[in-house]
Amino acid sequence: MANEPEYDVVIVGGGAAGLAASIYAVRAMLKTLVIEKMAIGGQILYTGEIENYPGFPEPIGGPELAMLYQKQAERFGVEFKYDLIASLDVEGPVKNVIGHEGQYTAKTVIVASGGEHNKLGVPGEEEFSGRGVSYCATCDGNFFKDMDVTVVGGGDAAMDEGTYLTRMTKSVTVVHRRDELRASKILQQRAFANPKMEFIWDTAVEEIKGNGDVNGLVLKNLKTGEVSERPTEGVFIYIGFHPVNDYLRESLKIDAAGHVVSDLQMSTSVPGVFTAGDVRQHSDRQLANAVGDGVAAALAAYRYISAA
């Protein structure tokens, strides 16, 4: 048939969720394509060491694990293309994934484009990412045992992760641009009651400094304009996280925060389109969760194709 789709499954996103989905899809004898805009691996590429992923008693580097995922997928016959997806046309039985480099047709689509942490955009942030700068306390907190660390932000994530960090660090200093927190009252109460946490108000981070690893911050008081330096051995940044969803806003139902709405089988508002990982609603933003999502999405795509 002239309008027969080229693939059984097209997966948008080459992070942990997309790679897990691809392995399960291709092992179900589905012709599978993964489209990634930059580098295979997604958020784990920014994680220095991973030590909470089942099956790895010794820590493994994020980039190393990403390479293993890709090798495994390629061994089973997953195809990879690098392209930036502009939009989806998925209402009909043939799904069309439209990229800047070409168009890809499939019987099903798995949206696994993940999310991105909002960045401070200050000198040193990129340079020390994975070497003292982190966006995930549950991922990296254990590397900062008995150290003095800084949390940037004042919302729920900053308080939740900051309180978590007090379990293993010597101290946690919260730097916030305003003079009061945005976090929920219960999280505020826990933070204020924690003897290991202190707060610097009305202050922005101007620069992250270090020599190989982070060793200090340049801070600016937004009310007085005073600039100061403060030593720290780690910086955890929580100023928001946004799903990568520009290409699908017109085609799928998303929630107020921009996440794809789905059920437990990863089905979205459009039949034959599934989702997985950080881009979906209620994601825990953990590696193991993303892998589980990808598996569920691939199995759902297989059932959808089988029932057609």
PDB file of C-alpha atoms in Angstrom, residues 117-121 125 135 152-155 157-158 175-177 182 236-242:
ATOM      1  CA  HIS A 117      15.898  21.611  34.364  1.00  0.00           C
ATOM      2  CA  ASN A 118      15.624  25.355  34.280  1.00  0.00           C
ATOM      3  CA  LYS A 119      19.138  26.760  34.414  1.00  0.00           C
ATOM      4  CA  LEU A 120      20.481  29.710  36.354  1.00  0.00           C
ATOM      5  CA  GLY A 121      22.446  30.758  33.285  1.00  0.00           C
ATOM      6  CA  GLU A 125      27.018  26.321  35.889  1.00  0.00           C
ATOM      7  CA  TYR A 135      19.777  19.157  39.736  1.00  0.00           C
ATOM      8  CA  VAL A 152      19.161  27.404  45.075  1.00  0.00           C
ATOM      9  CA  GLY A 153      15.394  27.960  44.977  1.00  0.00           C
ATOM     10  CA  GLY A 154      12.387  28.383  47.230  1.00  0.00           C
ATOM     11  CA  GLY A 155       9.700  26.052  45.920  1.00  0.00           C
ATOM     12  CA  ALA A 157      11.430  20.816  45.067  1.00  0.00           C
ATOM     13  CA  ALA A 158      14.049  23.008  46.747  1.00  0.00           C
ATOM     14  CA  VAL A 175      19.711  30.736  48.663  1.00  0.00           C
ATOM     15  CA  HIS A 176      16.441  32.337  47.546  1.00  0.00           C
ATOM     16  CA  ARG A 177      15.705  35.446  45.484  1.00  0.00           C
ATOM     17  CA  ARG A 182       7.016  29.546  47.663  1.00  0.00           C
ATOM     18  CA  PHE A 236      21.773  21.911  43.920  1.00  0.00           C
ATOM     19  CA  ILE A 237      19.616  24.018  41.609  1.00  0.00           C
ATOM     20  CA  TYR A 238      15.797  23.895  41.847  1.00  0.00           C
ATOM     21  CA  ILE A 239      14.331  26.797  39.945  1.00  0.00           C
ATOM     22  CA  GLY A 240      11.917  24.719  37.908  1.00  0.00           C
ATOM     23  CA  PHE A 241      11.773  21.845  35.433  1.00  0.00           C
ATOM     24  CA  HIS A 242       9.974  21.953  32.121  1.00  0.00           C
TER      25      HIS A 242
END
